[in-house]
Amino acid sequence: MKRYHLHYLYILLSLACMACGKNFLDPRNPDAITPEEALHDAGLTELIVNGIYNDLLGWNRNLYIATTDATDEARTNYPSEAAWQVLRGDWDATSNPMDVWGNLYASIRKANEFLSKIDGATIDDANRRRLKAEVRFLRAFQYFNLVKRYGGVPLITKPQSLTDDLQVSRNSLTECFTFITTELDAAAADLPGQAPRGKAGKGAALALKARTLLYEASPLYNEKKDASLWKQAADAAKAVMNLDQYSLYPDIKQLWQDMSANNKEPIFEVQYKMPEKYHGWDAMLSPLVIANGDAGHVSPLQELINAFPMKNGKRITDAGSGFDAANPYVGRDDRFYADIGYNGAKRKGMLGGTLTEITLLIYKGGRDYDSVASSQVYNTITGYYTLKMADQSNTIYTWGYGSVQPWLEIRYAEILLNYAEAQNEALSTPDASVYDALNTLRKRAGIQNNLVPGTLDKNAMRDLIVNERYVEFCFENQRYWDLRRWKTAVSTLNGKKGTGMVITKQPNGTFSYTTQPVDPQAAVFSEKMYFMPIPFDEISKNKKLEQNTGW
């Protein structure tokens, strides 16, 4: 048994070293490093933990497209992309493009192996406590990602061998949520108050706990409608706020580009660094004229465009908003201009080998729409492009390559909105603290007028928070999961077609605007889809696993 575990540790070490480069920390070929050395060298032990960090989903292209482009946020242009399979409802236990069961349990296994051996490692106690806490945090994170998809899952906390009974039952939702939050409390106690970006610190553990409790309190998971869960979620978010360690970054356009310690908004992130680790976000968003190997993804839908408030804080449909349908892109809040590439907006990209600023021409006959009909699939089908999170100074982007902006998994804006939502639900009417959290966020977006305490009842405040999350976290892989946990995915998505804007340039240079559906058929989201099916292969191997209802 000992040889089995050491062999597994050796595999972990090799993977970690390969992920970090052959010469990272140790000049020798990592294949020559023995498991015993790994257990007795702080640097090598750190490498193993880095390998578990490397399992985090981050900018996972396929998972990202499958969820973001299957909501009311955006569409991919390519009919073969997994998002269309999701939109059609054409997924099940044998074919689910959003499935992560096997990958996450593989990561949990690494964590369990590490935790079973670290107490025997001859490293100093301070590092041992920190590394154990980091791995407990990472394991809790992976269990959270499982639970939000599948509901209750088997809680496996020790290494399994081939001689163990591998037929294990699912734990209940309550048991899973309790395990995750308990682990995060324990991790927070031993994590540093200030951690390097990309590493888990105390704030990251408390923030993930706040997110976990928010999910547990939400309608999908809180079948008994236990109002006390909302109070726990609010208190957990408030605990992060009370650290007085995080704040909103003043320039929303540069939030993902400033990777320095001066950026106090990121709480936990997945980092990238050329040439070891990279992603393809910048290439995915490009119009054809500045494309390099990829384009035509994440085209924003009109439904999302309509959600961005005006600079005065009003929705475009509100009386006195000042919205002008003949000039629909004037007077919106700052998030709109940071996130959305609209007709007439400017953006940069590589053109003829030179970084060049272009003006987007997204109208009938326009270069960035359908001037060449056969090329529209590489432009936008909705009349908009995504600018959010893009590094417009990037000169080496291509398919799946060249981008290094971090995936901000948890940022302070989420803590503010988590608190506002949970506190609003915990009370009979929203108190001043709910207004304060929202006003702080909206002020960063350039909204000039504060919300006045006492002007919104609980339902109106809930609607406002839902919209703020829609806008603030667009394209951050939050919307799909929000619609599920609120149990509003059926009413929001099912039977609906996403719409885009068709713009016509008039002889006098003005433009007219007409919306039209961009989906070939209405979306399908049925009640059974709130919980994903456990993969068929897993059900076949483990007879004690009970499949989710309807699958």
Coordinates of C-alpha atoms in Angstrom, one line a residue:
M1 CA 0.0 0.0 0.0
K2 CA 2.8 2.4 0.8
R3 CA 4.4 1.8 -2.6
Y4 CA 1.1 2.5 -4.2
H5 CA 0.7 5.9 -2.5
L6 CA 4.3 6.9 -3.2
H7 CA 3.9 6.0 -6.8
Y8 CA 0.8 8.2 -7.0
L9 CA 2.7 11.0 -5.3
Y10 CA 5.4 10.6 -7.9
I11 CA 2.9 11.0 -10.7
L12 CA 1.6 14.2 -9.0
L13 CA 5.1 15.6 -8.7
S14 CA 5.9 14.9 -12.3
L15 CA 2.7 16.6 -13.5
A16 CA 3.3 19.6 -11.3
C17 CA 6.9 19.9 -12.5
M18 CA 5.9 19.7 -16.1
A19 CA 3.2 22.3 -15.5
C20 CA 5.8 24.7 -14.1
G21 CA 8.7 24.0 -16.5
K22 CA 11.6 21.5 -16.4
N23 CA 13.9 23.9 -14.6
F24 CA 11.5 25.4 -12.0
L25 CA 13.0 25.3 -8.5
D26 CA 15.2 22.3 -9.1
P27 CA 17.9 22.1 -11.9
R28 CA 17.6 18.4 -12.2
N29 CA 15.3 16.6 -14.5
P30 CA 12.1 16.1 -12.4
D31 CA 11.9 12.5 -13.6
A32 CA 14.9 11.9 -11.4
I33 CA 13.3 13.3 -8.2
T34 CA 12.1 10.5 -5.9
P35 CA 8.8 10.6 -3.9
E36 CA 10.9 10.6 -0.7
E37 CA 12.6 13.8 -1.8
A38 CA 9.2 15.3 -2.6
L39 CA 8.1 14.7 1.0
H40 CA 11.2 16.1 2.5
D41 CA 11.8 19.2 0.5
A42 CA 9.6 22.3 1.0
G43 CA 10.1 23.5 -2.6
L44 CA 9.1 20.1 -4.1
T45 CA 6.1 19.8 -1.8
E46 CA 5.0 23.2 -3.0
L47 CA 5.2 21.9 -6.5
I48 CA 2.7 19.2 -5.7
V49 CA 0.2 21.8 -4.4
N50 CA 0.8 23.9 -7.5
G51 CA -0.3 20.9 -9.5
I52 CA -3.6 20.8 -7.6
Y53 CA -4.1 24.5 -8.2
N54 CA -3.6 23.7 -11.9
D55 CA -6.8 21.6 -11.8
L56 CA -9.0 24.6 -11.3
L57 CA -11.3 25.2 -14.2
G58 CA -10.4 28.9 -14.9
W59 CA -10.6 29.8 -18.6
N60 CA -11.8 26.4 -19.7
R61 CA -12.8 27.1 -23.3
N62 CA -15.3 24.3 -23.8
L63 CA -17.1 24.6 -20.5
Y64 CA -17.2 28.4 -20.8
I65 CA -18.8 28.3 -24.3
A66 CA -21.2 25.6 -23.2
T67 CA -22.6 27.7 -20.4
T68 CA -22.2 31.4 -21.3
D69 CA -23.4 31.0 -24.9
A70 CA -26.4 28.9 -23.7
T71 CA -27.9 31.6 -21.5
D72 CA -29.5 35.0 -22.2
E73 CA -26.0 36.6 -22.3
A74 CA -24.4 35.6 -25.6
R75 CA -24.2 33.3 -28.6
T76 CA -21.4 31.5 -30.4
N77 CA -21.7 31.7 -34.2
Y78 CA -20.7 28.1 -34.9
P79 CA -23.5 25.5 -35.1
S80 CA -21.1 22.7 -34.0
E81 CA -20.2 24.4 -30.7
A82 CA -21.5 22.7 -27.5
A83 CA -23.6 25.7 -26.5
W84 CA -26.1 24.8 -29.3
Q85 CA -26.4 21.3 -27.9
V86 CA -27.2 22.7 -24.5
L87 CA -29.7 25.2 -25.9
R88 CA -31.5 22.4 -27.8
G89 CA -31.7 20.4 -24.6
D90 CA -29.8 17.7 -26.4
W91 CA -27.7 16.5 -23.5
D92 CA -28.0 13.6 -21.0
A93 CA -26.0 11.2 -18.9
T94 CA -24.0 9.9 -21.8
S95 CA -23.3 13.3 -23.6
N96 CA -23.1 16.3 -21.4
P97 CA -20.6 19.0 -22.5
M98 CA -20.8 20.6 -19.1
D99 CA -19.9 17.4 -17.2
V100 CA -16.9 17.7 -14.9
W101 CA -17.5 14.7 -12.6
G102 CA -14.4 12.7 -13.5
N103 CA -12.0 15.6 -13.7
L104 CA -13.0 17.0 -10.3
Y105 CA -12.9 13.7 -8.5
A106 CA -9.4 13.2 -10.0
S107 CA -8.4 16.5 -8.4
I108 CA -10.0 15.5 -5.1
R109 CA -8.0 12.3 -5.2
K110 CA -4.8 14.3 -5.5
A111 CA -5.8 16.4 -2.6
N112 CA -6.6 13.3 -0.5
E113 CA -3.3 11.7 -1.3
F114 CA -1.5 14.9 -0.3
L115 CA -3.3 15.3 2.9
S116 CA -2.7 11.7 3.9
K117 CA 1.1 12.2 3.5
I118 CA 1.9 15.8 4.4
D119 CA 2.1 15.1 8.2
G120 CA 5.0 12.8 7.5
A121 CA 6.9 15.3 5.5
T122 CA 10.0 16.9 7.1
I123 CA 9.2 20.5 6.4
D124 CA 8.7 23.3 9.0
D125 CA 5.3 23.4 10.8
A126 CA 4.3 26.8 9.4
N127 CA 4.6 25.7 5.8
R128 CA 2.9 22.4 6.6
R129 CA -0.1 24.1 8.1
R130 CA -0.3 26.5 5.2
L131 CA 0.0 23.9 2.5
K132 CA -2.6 21.6 4.3
A133 CA -4.9 24.6 4.5
E134 CA -4.5 25.4 0.8
V135 CA -5.2 21.9 -0.3
R136 CA -8.3 21.7 2.0
F137 CA -9.5 24.9 0.4
L138 CA -8.9 23.5 -3.1
R139 CA -10.7 20.2 -2.3
A140 CA -13.6 22.2 -0.9
F141 CA -13.7 24.2 -4.1
Q142 CA -13.9 21.1 -6.2
Y143 CA -16.7 19.7 -4.0
F144 CA -18.6 23.0 -4.4
N145 CA -18.3 22.7 -8.2
L146 CA -19.7 19.2 -8.0
V147 CA -22.6 20.1 -5.7
K148 CA -23.7 23.1 -7.7
R149 CA -24.1 20.8 -10.7
Y150 CA -25.2 17.5 -9.3
G151 CA -26.6 18.1 -5.9
G152 CA -25.5 15.7 -3.1
V153 CA -22.4 13.7 -4.1
P154 CA -20.2 11.1 -2.4
L155 CA -17.9 12.8 0.1
I156 CA -14.6 11.0 -0.3
T157 CA -11.9 12.4 2.1
K158 CA -9.3 9.7 2.2
P159 CA -7.2 8.0 -0.5
Q160 CA -8.9 5.0 -2.0
S161 CA -7.1 1.9 -3.2
L162 CA -8.1 -0.9 -5.5
T163 CA -8.8 -3.1 -2.5
D164 CA -11.2 -0.7 -0.9
D165 CA -15.0 -0.9 -1.3
L166 CA -15.4 1.6 -4.2
Q167 CA -19.2 1.3 -4.1
V168 CA -20.2 4.5 -2.3
S169 CA -23.5 6.3 -1.9
R170 CA -24.2 10.0 -2.4
N171 CA -24.2 12.2 0.7
S172 CA -27.2 14.5 1.2
L173 CA -27.1 18.1 0.1
T174 CA -27.0 19.3 3.8
E175 CA -24.0 16.9 4.5
C176 CA -22.2 18.2 1.4
F177 CA -22.7 21.9 2.2
T178 CA -21.8 21.4 5.9
F179 CA -18.6 19.6 4.8
I180 CA -17.6 22.3 2.4
T181 CA -18.2 25.2 4.9
T182 CA -16.5 23.3 7.7
E183 CA -13.4 22.7 5.6
L184 CA -13.3 26.3 4.6
D185 CA -13.5 27.4 8.2
A186 CA -10.6 25.1 9.0
A187 CA -8.6 26.3 6.0
A188 CA -9.2 30.0 6.9
A189 CA -7.8 29.4 10.4
D190 CA -4.4 28.4 8.9
L191 CA -4.2 30.4 5.7
P192 CA -2.3 33.7 5.7
G193 CA -4.2 37.0 5.9
Q194 CA -2.2 38.2 2.9
A195 CA -1.5 35.7 0.2
P196 CA 0.1 36.2 -3.2
R197 CA -2.3 36.6 -6.0
G198 CA -3.3 33.2 -7.3
K199 CA -2.9 31.5 -4.0
A200 CA -5.6 31.0 -1.4
G201 CA -5.5 33.2 1.7
K202 CA -7.9 33.6 4.5
G203 CA -10.1 36.0 2.5
A204 CA -10.4 33.4 -0.3
A205 CA -11.6 30.7 2.1
L206 CA -14.2 33.1 3.7
A207 CA -15.4 34.3 0.3
L208 CA -15.9 30.8 -1.0
K209 CA -17.8 30.0 2.2
A210 CA -20.0 33.0 1.6
R211 CA -20.7 31.8 -2.0
T212 CA -21.4 28.3 -0.8
L213 CA -23.9 29.5 1.9
L214 CA -25.6 31.7 -0.7
Y215 CA -26.1 28.7 -2.9
E216 CA -27.4 26.6 0.0
A217 CA -29.9 29.3 0.9
S218 CA -31.1 29.6 -2.7
P219 CA -34.4 28.0 -3.9
L220 CA -32.9 25.1 -5.8
Y221 CA -31.0 23.8 -2.8
N222 CA -33.2 25.2 0.0
E223 CA -36.4 23.2 -0.5
K224 CA -37.6 23.8 3.1
K225 CA -37.3 27.5 2.6
D226 CA -35.2 27.9 5.7
A227 CA -34.8 31.7 6.1
S228 CA -32.0 31.3 8.6
L229 CA -29.8 30.1 5.7
W230 CA -30.0 33.5 4.2
K231 CA -28.9 35.1 7.4
Q232 CA -25.9 32.7 7.5
A233 CA -25.0 33.7 4.0
A234 CA -25.3 37.4 4.7
D235 CA -23.1 37.0 7.8
A236 CA -20.5 35.1 5.8
A237 CA -20.3 37.8 3.2
K238 CA -20.2 40.5 5.8
A239 CA -17.2 38.7 7.4
V240 CA -15.3 39.2 4.2
M241 CA -16.3 42.8 4.0
N242 CA -15.1 43.3 7.6
L243 CA -11.6 42.1 6.7
D244 CA -11.2 45.6 5.3
Q245 CA -8.7 44.0 2.8
Y246 CA -10.6 44.2 -0.5
S247 CA -12.1 47.1 -2.5
L248 CA -13.5 47.7 -6.0
Y249 CA -10.9 48.5 -8.6
P250 CA -11.7 52.1 -9.9
D251 CA -11.3 51.3 -13.6
I252 CA -13.6 48.5 -14.7
K253 CA -11.8 48.4 -18.1
Q254 CA -8.5 47.6 -16.6
L255 CA -9.6 45.3 -13.8
W256 CA -8.4 42.1 -15.5
Q257 CA -5.2 43.8 -16.9
D258 CA -3.7 45.1 -13.6
M259 CA -2.1 42.0 -12.2
S260 CA -0.2 44.0 -9.5
A261 CA -0.7 44.0 -5.8
N262 CA -2.4 47.4 -6.2
N263 CA -5.5 45.7 -7.5
K264 CA -7.5 45.0 -4.4
E265 CA -10.6 43.6 -6.0
P266 CA -9.5 40.0 -6.8
I267 CA -10.0 37.6 -3.9
F268 CA -9.2 34.4 -5.6
E269 CA -8.0 33.8 -9.2
V270 CA -6.6 31.3 -11.6
Q271 CA -3.3 32.7 -13.0
Y272 CA -1.7 32.3 -16.4
K273 CA 1.8 33.1 -17.6
M274 CA 3.4 32.6 -21.0
P275 CA 4.8 30.3 -22.1
E276 CA 3.7 27.8 -19.4
K277 CA 0.0 28.4 -19.2
Y278 CA -2.3 30.5 -21.4
H279 CA -5.8 30.8 -22.9
G280 CA -7.4 32.2 -26.0
W281 CA -9.9 34.8 -24.8
D282 CA -8.6 37.6 -26.9
A283 CA -8.7 35.6 -30.1
M284 CA -12.2 34.4 -29.4
L285 CA -13.7 37.9 -29.3
S286 CA -12.1 39.4 -32.4
P287 CA -14.0 40.5 -35.5
L288 CA -12.7 39.0 -38.7
V289 CA -10.7 42.0 -39.7
I290 CA -8.4 41.6 -36.7
A291 CA -8.8 37.9 -36.2
N292 CA -6.0 35.4 -36.0
G293 CA -7.1 31.8 -36.0
D294 CA -10.3 32.3 -34.0
A295 CA -13.3 34.6 -34.0
G296 CA -17.1 34.7 -33.7
H297 CA -17.6 33.7 -30.1
V298 CA -19.5 35.3 -27.2
S299 CA -21.6 37.7 -29.3
P300 CA -23.8 39.6 -26.7
L301 CA -27.5 39.2 -27.0
Q302 CA -30.0 42.1 -27.0
E303 CA -31.5 40.8 -23.8
L304 CA -28.2 41.6 -22.0
I305 CA -27.8 44.9 -23.8
N306 CA -31.3 46.0 -22.5
A307 CA -30.3 45.1 -19.0
F308 CA -27.5 47.7 -18.7
P309 CA -28.9 50.8 -16.9
M310 CA -28.6 54.4 -17.9
K311 CA -26.0 56.6 -16.2
N312 CA -28.8 58.0 -14.0
G313 CA -29.3 54.5 -12.6
K314 CA -32.7 53.8 -14.3
R315 CA -33.5 50.9 -16.5
I316 CA -34.1 51.8 -20.1
T317 CA -37.8 51.1 -19.8
D318 CA -38.2 53.3 -16.7
A319 CA -40.0 56.6 -16.9
G320 CA -37.4 59.4 -16.9
S321 CA -34.5 57.2 -17.9
G322 CA -33.6 59.4 -20.9
F323 CA -33.2 56.3 -23.1
D324 CA -33.5 57.2 -26.8
A325 CA -34.3 54.2 -29.1
A326 CA -32.8 56.1 -32.0
N327 CA -29.5 56.5 -30.1
P328 CA -29.6 53.3 -28.0
Y329 CA -25.9 53.3 -27.0
V330 CA -25.8 56.8 -25.5
G331 CA -26.0 57.5 -21.8
R332 CA -25.5 54.0 -20.5
D333 CA -23.5 53.1 -17.4
D334 CA -19.7 52.6 -17.6
R335 CA -20.0 48.8 -17.6
F336 CA -21.7 48.9 -21.0
Y337 CA -18.8 50.7 -22.6
A338 CA -16.2 48.5 -20.9
D339 CA -18.0 45.3 -21.8
I340 CA -19.8 45.7 -25.1
G341 CA -18.5 46.3 -28.6
Y342 CA -21.4 48.1 -30.3
N343 CA -21.7 49.8 -33.7
G344 CA -19.3 52.8 -33.6
A345 CA -17.3 51.6 -30.6
K346 CA -13.5 51.4 -30.9
R347 CA -11.3 48.5 -30.1
K348 CA -7.7 47.4 -30.8
G349 CA -6.3 44.3 -32.5
M350 CA -3.6 43.2 -34.9
L351 CA -4.1 44.4 -38.4
G352 CA -1.4 43.8 -41.0
G353 CA 1.0 42.9 -38.3
T354 CA 0.5 46.1 -36.4
L355 CA -1.6 46.8 -33.3
T356 CA -4.3 49.0 -34.7
E357 CA -7.4 50.8 -33.3
I358 CA -10.5 50.2 -35.4
T359 CA -14.0 51.5 -35.3
L360 CA -16.6 48.6 -35.3
L361 CA -18.9 48.8 -38.3
I362 CA -21.7 46.5 -37.3
Y363 CA -24.5 47.4 -39.7
K364 CA -26.0 45.8 -42.8
G365 CA -23.2 45.9 -45.4
G366 CA -20.7 46.8 -42.7
R367 CA -17.2 45.3 -42.5
D368 CA -17.7 43.8 -39.1
Y369 CA -21.2 42.4 -39.9
D370 CA -22.1 41.0 -43.3
S371 CA -20.2 42.9 -46.0
V372 CA -19.1 39.4 -47.2
A373 CA -22.1 37.1 -46.4
S374 CA -20.0 34.0 -46.3
S375 CA -17.8 35.5 -43.6
Q376 CA -20.5 36.6 -41.2
V377 CA -20.0 33.4 -39.2
Y378 CA -16.6 34.9 -38.2
N379 CA -18.1 38.2 -37.2
T380 CA -21.2 38.6 -35.0
I381 CA -24.6 37.2 -35.5
T382 CA -26.1 39.4 -32.7
G383 CA -24.9 42.9 -33.8
Y384 CA -22.5 43.1 -30.8
Y385 CA -19.0 42.0 -29.8
T386 CA -17.6 41.4 -26.3
L387 CA -14.9 43.6 -25.0
K388 CA -15.0 42.6 -21.4
M389 CA -11.8 41.1 -19.9
A390 CA -10.0 41.5 -23.3
D391 CA -6.4 42.6 -23.4
Q392 CA -6.4 45.0 -26.3
S393 CA -2.6 45.4 -26.1
N394 CA -2.1 41.7 -26.8
T395 CA -0.2 41.2 -30.1
I396 CA 0.2 37.4 -30.1
Y397 CA -3.3 36.1 -29.7
T398 CA -4.5 33.2 -31.8
W399 CA -6.7 30.1 -31.3
G400 CA -6.4 29.0 -27.7
Y401 CA -3.1 30.8 -27.3
G402 CA -1.5 34.1 -26.2
S403 CA -3.8 35.4 -23.5
V404 CA -2.7 35.6 -19.9
Q405 CA -5.2 37.7 -18.0
P406 CA -6.3 35.8 -14.9
W407 CA -9.6 34.2 -14.4
L408 CA -11.0 36.2 -11.4
E409 CA -13.0 33.4 -9.8
I410 CA -14.1 35.5 -6.8
R411 CA -13.8 39.3 -6.7
Y412 CA -15.0 41.9 -4.2
A413 CA -18.0 42.9 -6.4
E414 CA -19.4 39.4 -5.9
I415 CA -19.1 39.8 -2.1
L416 CA -21.1 43.0 -2.2
L417 CA -23.8 41.5 -4.3
N418 CA -23.9 38.2 -2.3
Y419 CA -24.3 40.3 0.8
A420 CA -27.1 42.4 -0.7
E421 CA -29.0 39.4 -2.0
A422 CA -28.7 37.4 1.2
Q423 CA -29.5 40.3 3.5
N424 CA -32.5 41.3 1.4
E425 CA -33.8 37.8 1.6
A426 CA -33.1 37.5 5.3
L427 CA -35.2 40.6 6.2
S428 CA -38.8 41.5 5.6
T429 CA -37.7 44.7 3.9
P430 CA -34.2 45.8 2.8
D431 CA -32.2 47.7 5.4
A432 CA -29.7 50.5 4.7
S433 CA -26.8 48.0 4.4
V434 CA -28.4 46.5 1.3
Y435 CA -28.6 49.9 -0.3
D436 CA -25.0 50.7 0.8
A437 CA -23.6 47.6 -0.9
L438 CA -25.5 48.3 -4.2
N439 CA -24.6 52.0 -4.2
T440 CA -20.9 51.2 -3.7
L441 CA -21.0 48.9 -6.8
R442 CA -23.1 51.2 -8.9
K443 CA -20.9 54.2 -8.2
R444 CA -18.0 52.3 -9.7
A445 CA -20.1 51.9 -12.8
G446 CA -20.5 55.6 -13.1
I447 CA -24.1 55.7 -11.9
Q448 CA -24.7 59.2 -10.7
N449 CA -27.8 58.8 -8.4
N450 CA -27.7 56.7 -5.2
L451 CA -30.5 54.4 -4.3
V452 CA -32.4 55.9 -1.4
P453 CA -33.2 53.6 1.6
G454 CA -36.8 52.9 2.0
T455 CA -37.8 53.3 -1.7
L456 CA -37.8 49.6 -2.6
D457 CA -39.7 46.8 -1.1
K458 CA -38.2 43.3 -0.8
N459 CA -39.5 42.1 -4.2
A460 CA -38.3 45.3 -6.1
M461 CA -34.9 45.0 -4.4
R462 CA -34.7 41.4 -5.4
D463 CA -35.4 42.3 -9.0
L464 CA -32.7 45.0 -8.9
I465 CA -30.1 42.6 -7.5
V466 CA -30.9 40.0 -10.1
N467 CA -30.3 42.6 -12.8
E468 CA -27.2 43.9 -11.2
R469 CA -25.7 40.4 -11.1
Y470 CA -26.8 39.9 -14.8
V471 CA -24.8 43.0 -15.8
E472 CA -21.9 43.1 -13.4
F473 CA -21.0 39.4 -14.0
C474 CA -21.8 39.1 -17.6
F475 CA -19.5 36.6 -19.4
E476 CA -17.9 35.6 -16.0
N477 CA -19.7 32.2 -16.0
Q478 CA -22.1 33.3 -13.2
R479 CA -25.4 33.8 -15.0
Y480 CA -26.1 30.1 -15.9
W481 CA -25.6 29.1 -12.3
D482 CA -27.6 32.0 -10.9
L483 CA -30.6 31.1 -13.1
R484 CA -30.3 27.5 -11.8
R485 CA -30.0 28.3 -8.1
W486 CA -32.9 30.8 -8.3
K487 CA -34.9 28.1 -10.2
T488 CA -35.7 30.7 -12.9
A489 CA -34.0 29.0 -15.8
V490 CA -37.2 27.5 -17.0
S491 CA -39.1 30.8 -17.1
T492 CA -36.1 32.8 -18.4
L493 CA -34.7 30.4 -21.0
N494 CA -37.2 27.7 -21.9
G495 CA -39.1 28.3 -25.1
K496 CA -37.3 31.5 -25.8
K497 CA -35.1 32.6 -28.7
G498 CA -32.2 35.0 -28.1
T499 CA -32.4 38.2 -30.1
G500 CA -29.9 40.4 -31.8
M501 CA -29.8 43.9 -33.3
V502 CA -29.9 44.5 -37.1
I503 CA -28.7 48.0 -37.9
T504 CA -29.4 49.7 -41.2
K505 CA -27.4 52.8 -42.3
Q506 CA -29.6 55.4 -43.9
P507 CA -28.5 57.7 -46.8
N508 CA -28.1 60.6 -44.4
G509 CA -25.6 58.7 -42.2
T510 CA -28.0 57.9 -39.4
F511 CA -29.0 54.4 -38.3
S512 CA -32.2 52.5 -37.8
Y513 CA -32.5 49.6 -35.4
T514 CA -34.5 46.4 -35.5
T515 CA -34.3 43.4 -33.3
Q516 CA -34.7 39.9 -34.6
P517 CA -34.2 36.3 -33.2
V518 CA -30.8 34.8 -33.8
D519 CA -31.6 31.2 -32.6
P520 CA -32.8 28.7 -35.2
Q521 CA -35.1 27.2 -32.6
A522 CA -36.4 28.0 -29.1
A523 CA -34.2 27.0 -26.2
V524 CA -35.0 24.0 -24.1
F525 CA -34.6 24.0 -20.3
S526 CA -36.8 21.6 -18.4
E527 CA -37.2 21.0 -14.7
K528 CA -35.0 18.0 -14.6
M529 CA -32.1 20.1 -15.9
Y530 CA -31.7 22.0 -12.7
F531 CA -29.6 19.1 -11.5
M532 CA -27.3 17.6 -14.1
P533 CA -27.2 13.8 -14.6
I534 CA -24.4 11.8 -13.1
P535 CA -22.4 10.4 -16.0
F536 CA -23.7 7.0 -17.1
D537 CA -20.3 5.4 -16.8
E538 CA -20.2 6.4 -13.2
I539 CA -23.6 5.0 -12.5
S540 CA -22.6 1.8 -14.3
K541 CA -19.4 1.4 -12.2
N542 CA -21.0 2.3 -8.8
K543 CA -24.3 0.6 -8.2
K544 CA -24.9 2.7 -5.0
L545 CA -25.0 5.9 -7.0
E546 CA -28.6 7.1 -7.4
Q547 CA -29.2 9.1 -10.6
N548 CA -30.9 12.5 -10.4
T549 CA -34.6 12.7 -11.1
G550 CA -35.6 12.6 -14.7
W551 CA -32.4 11.3 -16.1

